[in-house]
Amino acid sequence: MPERRPVQDVRHGLERSDAYAWLRAANWQDVFKDTTVLDPAIRAHLLAENAYQEAVMAGTEVLRETLIAEMRGRIKEDDSSVPAPDGEWAYGISYEAGAEYPRFIRRPRAGGAESVLLDGQKEAADRAYFSLGGIAHSGDHRWLAWSHDDKGSEFYAVSIRDTETGKDLPYRIEDTSGQAVWSARSGGFFYTRLDSNHRPSRVFFHKLGTDPADDALIYEETDSGFFMGVGKTQSDEYVVIDIHDHETAECWLIPAANPAAEPRLLAERETGVEYDVDEANGTLYIRTNADGARDYKIVTAASDASRRADWTDYVPHEDGRLILSHMVLKRHLIWLERRDGLPRIVVKRLSDGEEHAVAFDEEAYSLGLAGTYEFDTTTIRFSYSSLTTPAQTYDYDVETRERTLLKTQEVPSGHDPEDYVTRRIFAPATDGEMVPVSLLYRKDTPLDGSAPCLLYGYGSYGITIPASFNTNALSLVNRGFVYAIAHIRGGKDKGFAWYDAGRRRNKANTFTDFIAVADHLVTERFTSYEKIVAEGGSAGGMLMGAVANMAPEKFGGIIAVVPFVDVLNTMLDDTLPLTPPEWPEWGNPVLSGEDYAVIASYSPYDNVKRQAYPPILVLAGLTDPRVTYWEPAKWVARLREMKTDDNPVLLRTNMDSGHAGASGRFSKLEEVAYIYAFALRLMGKEA
């Protein structure tokens, strides 16, 4: 047990005591960049926890190696994407057998030898952690702006490679968000720089060959409550500065051919109004929830528009038809939408308004609109998979409606979809809402309540967990597990209202929905309470902490990956990277006593109580800027102090990574195997 050092805090007339606040390093910003400066007492505690979990998990080494071998056997080691055309070239990625990281390649569009522009495996050599960020080629195909993070802290350094020589220019730009957007004439690029609190607050333009210290400041966002990014319209006509939090947006446009131009405001930010923009033929196409269009509509405006009054409805709002994203080609508008929990792609011809949809017939599936580098084209690319169907990549001609299957994900060790069942069922929530649940299990799995179940949930930020093919999950399913995804409120699985009913003062619905799904799976005899292992990560880890406090008897185990569990303290600390931009999602307990009370009512760390808890596995990353390492560390300490049972609570902190865990495609499998070994041991299926 760590030492208790109580710290008192008084807000809105209420006093709290935090015995483990000392685990938050005072110099956390410095630790993100150099882990050696971590307080020795904190380091000693984390290492002691790592030693403890290794001791408890002793005996699972062979199982973990078996799982890694199985999962690796389902990965095509020399895999490659289907290169995407852009002018005279086609760009893609490929892997050499055994490589952890991809190569960025191109080949002549008309056919010819492939050339390697960037080899991630070589760049990662001798680094404990390595993550490739953005990779963007210039319009003239001469330059490659690429970024990397070698600590897991998500401070990306941008380098510029000359594709003719294969060498980088002798400087790089530090502390960026990782993305670069080239100007139309390829003389430089726009990027965002992170401040010391890890917030993307400034947009710069870098002119090739100049000192980054002299880069021109294009825009600065002074409100710490907003995120900021840079993109470009499909037409390449405009660079777009996108400013947003979780409910409000604002866009500024810069002509891509004139990077020195003053950014022009498209529409002033208005609380609760979101929008994003694309352009074609002098017309802006804007996806927005303005005017009460909670599931979004698409409007048009002239390219010089500067206020919402200039917008005209083009694709009207329909309740229950959530427009997720859109893009515009020279002659077609394309958008991805979700109806009744399932996605589809819709195409609208600009000349006459003719529409058609691309959809699939399985009960539950995932559909992704990959888009295209090009503007004057009728070909788009999309991906499709389901829990039983490996990923497929298609080219689709939006004019002829011809689908061309380019690639089907190979499973080298073999996979027969006919051996499995994928279903979508609905669980009744406490208030009568019906919660979608995606299921995967083998045909020979007994559905008599005896099967173990991994129940996964997230339920925040409007994010929908897709029912996509997951080769790793087969290692559980092939051992008799039912694999279930609970599409709970807080996501947008059933439209914006589904999200709104699971955030801020409605947040409790997220937790009660998940418990209701567990109840329904038991009622329908897919599993039993003691055989349910619940899993969630990040905000889904908060879900794990909440349901562990609310209904510990309904789970045989809990797995919380980089869990956001110290919600109240984090939302009170406006120096942390994500706190001000997160207030629209959770509420602002600094200013609002009501928000404080709501968050305090469910914050997992603050609601640990003297009761029995199921076995719990917690994973963290030392340099995680999203869920800082001290949140899971404090939570585990309080669980140990309060719980009345002998079940293990394990904390495993990756001392060399951040929010995403291990960085390589195979090294990630070690973490997955560890999680699965924990679940299999709990369910008595180690053999």
XYZ file of C-alpha atoms in Angstrom, residues 119-677:
559
model
C 11.044 3.230 -43.669
C 9.459 3.332 -40.219
C 11.433 0.296 -39.089
C 14.727 2.071 -39.743
C 13.552 5.291 -38.137
C 12.495 3.390 -34.993
C 15.824 1.613 -34.552
C 17.234 1.753 -31.014
C 14.224 3.608 -29.613
C 12.230 2.201 -26.689
C 9.119 3.854 -28.141
C 8.371 5.116 -31.635
C 5.187 6.375 -33.229
C 4.784 7.753 -36.718
C 2.510 10.774 -36.851
C 1.358 12.436 -40.044
C 2.928 11.760 -43.439
C 2.056 14.232 -46.197
C 3.550 14.609 -49.657
C 3.682 17.977 -51.371
C 1.561 18.721 -54.413
C 4.588 18.594 -56.713
C 5.529 15.175 -55.195
C 9.046 16.422 -54.360
C 8.773 16.705 -50.572
C 7.536 14.571 -47.711
C 6.644 16.106 -44.352
C 6.619 13.386 -41.723
C 6.518 13.354 -37.943
C 7.377 11.062 -35.067
C 7.068 10.824 -31.280
C 9.677 8.782 -29.409
C 8.292 9.084 -25.857
C 4.553 8.411 -26.095
C 3.782 11.942 -24.942
C 2.361 12.949 -28.363
C 4.764 15.841 -28.858
C 5.597 15.196 -32.525
C 8.701 16.419 -34.342
C 8.211 17.194 -38.061
C 10.997 16.409 -40.521
C 11.088 17.237 -44.245
C 12.392 14.633 -46.673
C 13.583 15.282 -50.214
C 12.104 12.383 -52.191
C 14.770 12.794 -54.891
C 17.695 12.270 -52.520
C 15.949 10.294 -49.772
C 17.483 12.610 -47.160
C 15.862 14.880 -44.602
C 16.606 18.580 -44.487
C 19.074 19.375 -41.669
C 16.461 20.602 -39.186
C 13.122 19.592 -37.762
C 10.203 21.320 -36.067
C 9.600 20.234 -32.473
C 6.489 20.125 -30.283
C 3.856 19.872 -33.010
C 0.587 17.938 -33.179
C 2.114 15.899 -36.013
C 0.121 17.023 -39.052
C 1.371 19.144 -41.970
C -0.745 20.746 -44.719
C 1.124 21.819 -47.826
C 0.519 25.074 -49.642
C -0.637 24.842 -53.240
C 2.789 25.666 -54.650
C 4.634 23.165 -52.409
C 6.912 25.848 -50.999
C 5.968 25.162 -47.415
C 3.314 23.839 -45.059
C 1.017 24.790 -42.208
C 1.209 23.040 -38.835
C 0.034 23.433 -35.234
C 2.430 23.749 -32.322
C 1.665 22.492 -28.810
C 2.237 24.681 -25.779
C 3.801 23.472 -22.515
C 0.407 22.176 -21.380
C 0.111 20.068 -24.544
C -2.527 22.238 -26.187
C -2.462 23.024 -29.928
C -2.825 26.761 -29.588
C -0.951 28.227 -32.569
C -0.848 27.680 -36.337
C 2.403 28.426 -38.151
C 3.552 28.365 -41.761
C 6.977 26.909 -42.482
C 8.753 27.953 -45.671
C 11.106 25.238 -46.885
C 14.767 25.863 -46.197
C 14.227 28.492 -43.530
C 14.871 28.380 -39.790
C 11.713 27.110 -37.983
C 12.334 29.809 -35.380
C 11.359 32.306 -38.088
C 8.109 30.537 -39.047
C 5.202 32.917 -39.505
C 2.467 32.775 -36.870
C -0.786 32.474 -38.820
C -3.355 32.151 -36.049
C -3.364 31.909 -32.262
C -6.268 30.583 -30.200
C -6.303 32.240 -26.795
C -9.221 30.278 -25.332
C -7.740 27.208 -23.628
C -11.117 25.508 -23.904
C -10.706 24.806 -27.613
C -8.727 22.315 -29.678
C -7.269 23.425 -32.994
C -6.163 21.666 -36.166
C -5.302 22.390 -39.791
C -6.663 20.660 -42.887
C -7.413 21.296 -46.520
C -10.475 21.102 -48.739
C -10.676 18.191 -51.182
C -10.291 20.664 -54.040
C -6.970 21.918 -52.595
C -8.334 25.450 -52.910
C -8.386 26.262 -49.200
C -6.445 25.521 -46.055
C -8.887 25.213 -43.151
C -8.083 26.136 -39.554
C -10.565 24.134 -37.499
C -11.260 25.266 -33.919
C -13.594 23.196 -31.764
C -14.479 21.710 -28.441
C -17.057 18.942 -27.973
C -20.055 21.076 -28.929
C -18.882 24.240 -30.704
C -16.840 24.864 -33.867
C -15.320 27.687 -35.852
C -13.446 27.573 -39.187
C -11.043 30.013 -40.815
C -10.101 29.737 -44.505
C -6.811 30.580 -46.209
C -6.309 30.332 -49.995
C -3.867 27.433 -50.434
C -2.131 29.364 -53.218
C -1.523 32.364 -50.954
C -0.282 31.211 -47.527
C 0.483 34.802 -46.541
C -3.192 35.778 -46.795
C -5.087 36.705 -43.649
C -7.289 33.820 -42.457
C -10.969 34.544 -43.172
C -13.682 33.587 -40.707
C -16.424 31.404 -42.185
C -18.909 31.745 -39.319
C -18.337 33.006 -35.801
C -18.419 30.388 -33.053
C -21.730 30.003 -31.290
C -22.042 27.711 -28.295
C -23.631 24.426 -29.319
C -23.240 24.977 -33.076
C -20.798 22.670 -34.863
C -19.741 22.766 -38.486
C -17.019 21.607 -40.861
C -16.432 22.559 -44.454
C -15.400 21.299 -47.890
C -15.385 23.117 -51.242
C -16.047 22.496 -54.936
C -16.310 24.815 -57.921
C -16.567 27.990 -55.850
C -19.211 26.607 -53.472
C -18.704 25.668 -49.837
C -20.446 22.518 -48.581
C -20.858 22.693 -44.815
C -21.956 19.886 -42.485
C -23.651 21.438 -39.457
C -26.099 21.002 -36.600
C -27.231 24.630 -36.837
C -30.928 25.531 -36.607
C -31.761 22.537 -34.459
C -30.381 19.971 -36.926
C -29.138 17.736 -34.116
C -28.381 14.828 -36.497
C -26.745 17.278 -38.919
C -27.560 18.614 -42.330
C -25.432 19.889 -45.215
C -25.720 23.483 -46.358
C -24.061 25.449 -49.156
C -22.567 28.924 -49.282
C -20.530 31.047 -51.649
C -16.777 30.725 -51.174
C -16.616 34.264 -49.735
C -19.331 33.640 -47.125
C -18.567 34.946 -43.644
C -21.707 34.326 -41.569
C -24.374 31.705 -41.020
C -26.990 33.911 -42.699
C -25.213 33.134 -45.988
C -25.946 29.386 -45.680
C -28.626 27.567 -47.705
C -29.934 24.080 -46.868
C -28.828 21.461 -49.413
C -29.176 18.078 -47.681
C -31.965 18.594 -45.137
C -31.912 17.370 -41.567
C -33.685 14.079 -40.854
C -34.224 12.943 -37.277
C -32.467 9.611 -36.774
C -30.262 9.976 -39.879
C -26.898 11.036 -38.422
C -24.536 12.529 -41.027
C -21.084 11.553 -39.767
C -18.777 13.120 -42.363
C -18.765 14.457 -45.902
C -16.472 15.171 -48.835
C -16.948 16.856 -52.213
C -15.523 15.802 -55.553
C -15.717 17.965 -58.656
C -19.106 16.559 -59.638
C -20.388 14.711 -56.556
C -21.129 15.194 -52.876
C -20.513 12.093 -50.727
C -21.410 11.606 -47.100
C -21.276 8.825 -44.518
C -24.424 8.479 -42.428
C -25.837 6.150 -39.797
C -29.442 4.987 -39.649
C -30.786 2.551 -37.054
C -27.253 2.028 -35.775
C -25.807 0.955 -39.146
C -23.640 3.043 -41.494
C -24.057 3.647 -45.220
C -22.520 5.909 -47.864
C -24.712 8.293 -49.861
C -23.738 9.929 -53.188
C -25.430 13.045 -54.598
C -24.658 14.271 -58.117
C -24.147 18.030 -58.047
C -25.533 18.718 -61.516
C -29.034 17.331 -60.943
C -29.244 16.240 -57.299
C -29.642 12.515 -58.074
C -28.882 10.391 -54.990
C -28.060 6.764 -54.275
C -26.729 4.815 -51.278
C -24.093 2.146 -50.713
C -25.124 -0.276 -47.947
C -24.681 -3.894 -46.818
C -26.941 -6.628 -45.496
C -25.251 -8.095 -42.405
C -26.885 -7.528 -39.010
C -23.851 -5.646 -37.717
C -20.939 -4.267 -39.706
C -18.410 -1.465 -40.036
C -18.108 0.861 -43.039
C -15.374 3.444 -43.520
C -15.164 6.177 -46.160
C -11.471 6.404 -47.029
C -11.891 9.061 -49.665
C -9.264 9.899 -52.278
C -6.282 12.172 -52.836
C -7.905 13.496 -56.009
C -10.708 15.970 -56.726
C -11.531 15.607 -60.420
C -12.504 11.943 -60.206
C -15.525 9.681 -59.908
C -13.710 7.042 -57.830
C -13.794 6.847 -54.051
C -12.439 4.172 -51.731
C -14.179 2.576 -48.781
C -13.588 -0.286 -46.376
C -16.048 -2.861 -45.071
C -15.893 -5.541 -42.418
C -18.022 -7.237 -39.800
C -17.277 -9.232 -36.686
C -17.056 -12.331 -38.911
C -15.972 -10.817 -42.249
C -12.322 -9.751 -42.690
C -11.741 -6.195 -43.872
C -12.358 -5.543 -47.544
C -11.139 -2.534 -49.536
C -13.217 -1.337 -52.481
C -12.919 1.269 -55.175
C -16.342 2.613 -56.049
C -17.282 4.590 -59.146
C -19.916 7.043 -57.953
C -21.224 7.533 -61.480
C -21.436 3.947 -62.799
C -22.002 2.485 -59.279
C -19.458 -0.239 -59.959
C -17.722 -1.732 -56.915
C -14.232 -3.098 -57.425
C -12.900 -5.309 -54.649
C -9.220 -4.383 -54.366
C -8.196 -6.372 -51.325
C -9.518 -8.734 -48.681
C -7.677 -8.959 -45.387
C -5.681 -12.160 -45.309
C -5.661 -14.319 -42.193
C -2.593 -16.512 -42.795
C -3.481 -19.039 -40.106
C -6.947 -19.417 -41.599
C -10.426 -18.086 -40.931
C -13.790 -19.500 -41.960
C -16.633 -17.022 -41.363
C -19.076 -19.919 -41.423
C -17.684 -21.102 -38.076
C -18.955 -17.955 -36.341
C -22.160 -16.085 -35.648
C -22.508 -12.308 -35.585
C -25.696 -10.806 -34.217
C -27.187 -7.522 -33.140
C -29.579 -7.680 -30.208
C -31.190 -4.982 -28.066
C -31.073 -4.754 -24.280
C -33.827 -2.875 -22.409
C -32.415 0.004 -20.361
C -33.853 1.071 -17.026
C -35.895 3.847 -18.685
C -37.193 1.703 -21.549
C -34.628 2.670 -24.197
C -33.249 -0.232 -26.223
C -29.457 -0.501 -26.198
C -27.852 -2.125 -29.280
C -25.397 -4.940 -28.596
C -23.114 -6.532 -31.210
C -22.229 -10.174 -30.575
C -19.655 -12.612 -31.927
C -19.372 -16.268 -30.931
C -18.617 -19.646 -32.442
C -21.525 -21.655 -33.767
C -20.723 -24.451 -31.317
C -20.700 -22.171 -28.243
C -23.398 -23.315 -25.802
C -25.910 -20.549 -25.111
C -27.077 -21.923 -21.773
C -25.447 -19.396 -19.460
C -22.197 -21.337 -19.168
C -20.137 -19.348 -21.697
C -17.756 -16.650 -20.469
C -18.206 -13.218 -22.040
C -15.927 -10.273 -22.724
C -18.232 -7.245 -22.630
C -16.651 -4.122 -24.128
C -17.958 -0.576 -23.699
C -16.983 3.056 -24.229
C -19.901 5.509 -24.269
C -18.391 9.023 -24.453
C -17.644 11.907 -26.855
C -20.224 10.630 -29.338
C -17.794 7.913 -30.433
C -19.343 4.770 -31.885
C -17.461 1.507 -31.452
C -17.764 -0.224 -34.842
C -18.725 -3.858 -35.239
C -15.564 -4.497 -37.243
C -13.370 -7.545 -37.771
C -11.020 -8.091 -34.847
C -8.550 -10.925 -35.334
C -7.315 -10.676 -31.748
C -10.786 -11.318 -30.308
C -10.841 -14.692 -32.067
C -8.395 -15.972 -29.452
C -11.135 -15.539 -26.863
C -14.020 -16.603 -29.080
C -12.203 -19.787 -30.096
C -11.891 -20.612 -26.388
C -15.642 -20.412 -25.897
C -16.120 -16.716 -25.107
C -19.004 -14.609 -26.317
C -17.525 -11.282 -27.473
C -19.988 -8.417 -26.955
C -19.903 -4.688 -27.700
C -22.406 -2.563 -25.761
C -23.417 0.462 -27.861
C -24.422 2.509 -24.839
C -25.557 6.106 -24.545
C -22.768 8.630 -24.767
C -21.924 7.350 -28.249
C -23.836 8.330 -31.397
C -24.925 4.811 -32.330
C -28.557 5.929 -32.549
C -28.026 9.571 -33.472
C -27.069 12.743 -31.636
C -29.829 12.260 -29.060
C -28.127 8.997 -28.027
C -24.972 10.981 -27.329
C -26.725 13.831 -25.570
C -28.523 11.378 -23.272
C -25.153 10.074 -22.059
C -23.146 13.188 -21.258
C -22.918 15.911 -18.633
C -25.929 15.693 -16.328
C -27.180 12.584 -18.145
C -23.897 10.702 -17.710
C -25.401 8.079 -15.394
C -27.257 6.611 -18.414
C -23.913 5.423 -19.811
C -23.290 3.316 -16.728
C -26.814 2.006 -16.217
C -26.995 1.075 -19.932
C -23.851 -1.041 -19.589
C -25.221 -2.784 -16.503
C -28.518 -3.335 -18.364
C -26.611 -5.016 -21.202
C -24.949 -7.338 -18.691
C -28.381 -8.131 -17.242
C -29.826 -8.866 -20.690
C -26.946 -11.137 -21.685
C -27.583 -13.134 -18.523
C -31.372 -13.173 -19.001
C -30.951 -14.431 -22.570
C -28.467 -17.052 -21.317
C -25.526 -15.900 -23.387
C -23.531 -15.912 -20.143
C -23.856 -15.481 -16.372
C -22.776 -12.642 -14.090
C -19.726 -14.392 -12.656
C -18.558 -15.123 -16.205
C -18.693 -11.551 -17.520
C -15.332 -9.807 -17.860
C -15.940 -6.125 -18.609
C -13.381 -4.085 -20.550
C -13.050 -0.430 -21.457
C -10.270 2.051 -22.139
C -9.739 5.785 -21.571
C -13.265 7.207 -21.068
C -14.359 3.567 -21.319
C -12.065 2.991 -18.345
C -14.131 5.541 -16.449
C -17.128 3.368 -17.339
C -15.311 0.397 -15.826
C -14.640 2.294 -12.610
C -18.242 3.465 -12.366
C -19.851 0.053 -12.896
C -17.344 -1.545 -10.503
C -18.620 0.833 -7.823
C -22.301 0.510 -8.785
C -22.714 -3.207 -9.489
C -19.569 -5.172 -8.610
C -21.568 -8.369 -8.134
C -22.527 -8.415 -11.829
C -19.000 -8.871 -13.164
C -16.504 -11.673 -12.787
C -13.663 -9.298 -13.645
C -12.912 -5.728 -14.771
C -10.212 -4.618 -17.231
C -9.561 -0.857 -17.341
C -7.036 0.363 -19.931
C -5.585 3.880 -19.364
C -8.760 4.632 -17.395
C -10.090 8.152 -16.883
C -11.105 7.550 -13.271
C -10.072 10.669 -11.327
C -12.716 12.700 -13.127
C -13.480 15.314 -10.495
C -9.874 16.238 -9.711
C -8.998 16.343 -13.414
C -11.955 18.544 -14.338
C -10.986 20.897 -11.494
C -7.388 21.222 -12.773
C -7.374 23.647 -15.702
C -3.610 23.246 -16.209
C -4.030 19.716 -17.571
C -3.954 19.327 -21.366
C -7.548 18.307 -21.945
C -9.442 19.860 -19.038
C -10.841 23.157 -20.462
C -11.817 21.584 -23.826
C -13.501 18.748 -21.924
C -15.864 20.893 -19.852
C -18.610 20.754 -22.523
C -18.489 16.956 -22.293
C -18.471 16.532 -18.519
C -19.428 19.920 -17.079
C -17.334 22.610 -15.408
C -17.043 21.868 -11.689
C -14.846 24.938 -11.184
C -17.710 27.343 -11.897
C -20.820 25.232 -11.395
C -21.794 23.665 -8.102
C -24.354 21.544 -9.942
C -21.716 20.210 -12.339
C -19.467 19.541 -9.360
C -22.199 17.501 -7.676
C -22.973 15.504 -10.828
C -19.327 14.585 -11.454
C -18.769 13.835 -7.771
C -21.727 11.440 -7.890
C -20.015 9.077 -10.355
C -16.270 9.880 -10.475
C -14.822 6.387 -9.901
C -11.951 7.482 -7.644
C -14.273 9.496 -5.412
C -16.883 6.741 -5.140
C -14.763 3.744 -4.168
C -16.539 2.304 -1.142
C -16.114 -0.350 1.491
C -17.492 -3.347 -0.414
C -16.350 -6.412 -2.306
C -14.957 -5.797 -5.806
C -14.269 -8.320 -8.576
C -10.685 -8.903 -9.741
C -9.483 -5.763 -11.541
C -6.660 -5.226 -14.028
C -5.552 -1.649 -14.712
C -3.112 -0.542 -17.439
C -1.431 2.873 -17.635
C 1.268 4.736 -19.568
C 3.787 6.966 -17.822
C 3.889 9.623 -20.564
C 0.163 9.591 -21.343
C -1.012 13.209 -21.896
C -4.677 12.200 -22.174
C -5.180 10.109 -19.052
C -2.232 10.961 -16.846
C -0.569 8.021 -15.107
C -1.554 9.193 -11.618
C -5.287 8.650 -12.271
C -5.086 4.839 -12.442
C -2.343 4.798 -9.784
C -4.503 6.730 -7.312
C -7.587 4.646 -8.126
C -5.779 1.369 -7.482
C -4.429 2.712 -4.200
C -7.916 3.651 -3.011
C -9.386 0.322 -4.144
C -6.773 -1.511 -2.102
C -7.526 0.645 0.907
C -11.309 0.230 0.787
C -12.247 -3.140 -0.689
C -13.378 -5.958 1.608
C -12.428 -8.968 -0.539
C -9.238 -10.841 -1.388
C -9.518 -10.424 -5.164
C -6.435 -8.998 -6.872
C -6.225 -5.418 -8.119
C -3.317 -5.123 -10.537
C -1.683 -1.967 -11.914
C 0.641 -2.338 -14.883
C 2.328 0.906 -15.970
C 4.248 1.005 -19.230
C 7.230 3.156 -18.287
C 8.112 3.795 -21.961
C 4.772 4.740 -23.524
C 1.667 6.891 -23.341
C -2.042 6.610 -24.097
C -1.727 4.227 -27.029
C 0.464 1.686 -25.231
C 3.206 -0.154 -27.091
C 3.844 1.301 -30.538
C 4.770 -1.575 -32.872
C 2.189 -3.817 -34.552
C 3.637 -6.956 -32.899
C 4.748 -5.411 -29.611
C 1.133 -4.339 -29.078
C 0.182 -8.009 -29.070
C 2.077 -8.557 -25.831
C -0.285 -6.163 -24.064
C -3.368 -7.750 -25.637
C -2.111 -11.203 -24.676
C -1.596 -10.016 -21.104
C -5.180 -8.704 -20.940
C -6.592 -11.888 -22.447
C -4.514 -14.071 -20.114
